Tab-separated table of C-alpha atoms in Angstrom:
chain	number	residue	atom	x	y	z
A	1	MET	CA	0.000	0.000	0.000
A	2	LYS	CA	2.848	2.375	0.860
A	3	LEU	CA	4.432	1.723	-2.559
A	4	ILE	CA	1.215	2.679	-4.366
A	5	ILE	CA	0.854	5.916	-2.390
A	6	VAL	CA	4.483	6.882	-3.004
A	7	SER	CA	4.148	6.051	-6.722
A	8	ILE	CA	1.036	8.215	-7.073
A	9	THR	CA	2.753	11.046	-5.215
A	10	VAL	CA	5.800	10.776	-7.491
A	11	LEU	CA	3.533	10.932	-10.530
A	12	ILE	CA	1.717	14.029	-9.233
A	13	ILE	CA	4.965	15.769	-8.261
A	14	ASN	CA	6.403	15.263	-11.746
A	15	ILE	CA	3.486	16.709	-13.729
A	16	PRO	CA	4.439	20.388	-13.117
A	17	PHE	CA	8.093	19.606	-13.808
A	18	GLY	CA	7.210	17.974	-17.136
A	19	TYR	CA	5.100	21.020	-17.950
A	20	TRP	CA	8.053	23.285	-17.152
A	21	ARG	CA	10.456	21.109	-19.176
A	22	GLU	CA	8.273	21.330	-22.270
A	23	ASN	CA	8.512	25.138	-22.345
A	24	VAL	CA	12.306	25.503	-22.133
A	25	LYS	CA	15.138	24.925	-24.578
A	26	LYS	CA	16.326	21.330	-24.667
A	27	TYR	CA	19.536	20.655	-22.696
A	28	SER	CA	19.466	24.115	-21.097
A	29	LEU	CA	19.974	24.597	-17.367
A	30	GLN	CA	16.209	24.899	-16.789
A	31	TRP	CA	15.615	21.700	-18.782
A	32	ILE	CA	18.172	19.821	-16.676
A	33	LEU	CA	16.685	21.219	-13.456
A	34	ALA	CA	13.163	20.214	-14.534
A	35	ILE	CA	14.377	16.625	-14.706
A	36	HIS	CA	16.720	16.479	-11.722
A	37	VAL	CA	14.953	18.529	-9.032
A	38	PRO	CA	12.134	15.958	-8.811
A	39	VAL	CA	14.748	13.216	-8.355
A	40	VAL	CA	15.796	14.873	-5.095
A	41	LEU	CA	12.136	15.105	-4.069
A	42	VAL	CA	11.607	11.411	-4.862
A	43	ILE	CA	14.623	10.413	-2.774
A	44	LEU	CA	13.367	12.587	0.083
A	45	GLU	CA	9.927	11.022	-0.212
A	46	ARG	CA	11.398	7.510	-0.119
A	47	ILE	CA	13.313	8.385	3.036
A	48	LEU	CA	10.371	10.048	4.790
A	49	SER	CA	7.952	7.254	3.890
A	50	HIS	CA	10.385	4.529	5.032
A	51	LEU	CA	9.819	2.775	1.713
A	52	GLY	CA	13.418	1.688	1.406
A	53	TYR	CA	15.350	0.785	-1.707
A	54	ALA	CA	14.285	-2.782	-2.392
A	55	TRP	CA	14.759	-3.766	-6.031
A	56	PHE	CA	11.041	-4.357	-6.681
A	57	THR	CA	10.165	-0.740	-5.799
A	58	PHE	CA	12.270	0.786	-8.565
A	59	PRO	CA	10.037	-0.102	-11.564
A	60	PHE	CA	6.995	1.479	-9.897
A	61	ILE	CA	8.810	4.679	-8.976
A	62	ILE	CA	10.580	4.985	-12.348
A	63	ILE	CA	7.359	4.430	-14.303
A	64	ALA	CA	5.545	6.979	-12.120
A	65	PHE	CA	8.394	9.473	-12.600
A	66	PHE	CA	8.411	9.299	-16.388
A	67	THR	CA	4.624	9.127	-16.641
A	68	GLY	CA	4.354	12.344	-14.627
A	69	GLN	CA	6.917	14.038	-16.867
A	70	TYR	CA	5.049	12.807	-19.960
A	71	LEU	CA	1.659	13.963	-18.677
A	72	GLY	CA	3.116	17.385	-17.924
A	73	THR	CA	4.318	17.751	-21.515
A	74	LYS	CA	0.960	16.615	-22.867
A	75	ILE	CA	-0.930	19.110	-20.686
A	76	PHE	CA	1.363	21.878	-21.944
A	77	ASP	CA	0.815	20.861	-25.580
A	78	TYR	CA	-2.946	20.632	-25.058
A	79	LEU	CA	-3.215	24.083	-23.506
A	80	LYS	CA	-0.887	25.719	-26.013
A	81	TYR	CA	-1.852	24.084	-29.308
A	82	LYS	CA	-5.417	22.827	-28.833
A	83	LYS	CA	-6.833	25.536	-26.580
A	84	HIS	CA	-4.501	28.283	-27.872
A	85	TYR	CA	-3.937	29.626	-24.376
A	86	ASN	CA	-1.082	31.949	-23.580
A	87	VAL	CA	1.088	29.589	-21.513
A	88	SER	CA	4.171	30.076	-19.374
A	89	SER	CA	6.402	27.543	-17.651
A	90	CYS	CA	4.247	27.363	-14.509
A	91	LEU	CA	1.324	24.939	-14.637
A	92	VAL	CA	-0.314	26.325	-11.498
A	93	MET	CA	-0.350	29.930	-12.720
A	94	ASP	CA	-1.485	28.915	-16.206
A	95	CYS	CA	-4.413	26.995	-14.724
A	96	ILE	CA	-5.381	29.934	-12.525
A	97	ARG	CA	-5.069	32.391	-15.409
A	98	ASN	CA	-6.707	30.347	-18.177
A	99	CYS	CA	-8.868	27.641	-16.665
A	100	PHE	CA	-10.887	29.615	-14.114
């Protein structure tokens, strides 16, 4: 049960970072930070949740990580190209500005 909760949290944490990554130049400092800052958060979450580092936990966490990044990029593309909203690199502010 703890593994499922941590995996869902990792997925949710990575959505804004994937959104941010989609709006910056590839291989720039911001692009690298959008990928690596959530790694620190995932490690911190593993420590605080006492999940440990057993080998069977890695596929769940890795899949959740990349799925969150992917969903963030798809949300960015949807808002920018389908809805034609004026988007920035911040998912929260774009939702407040355009969705409400």
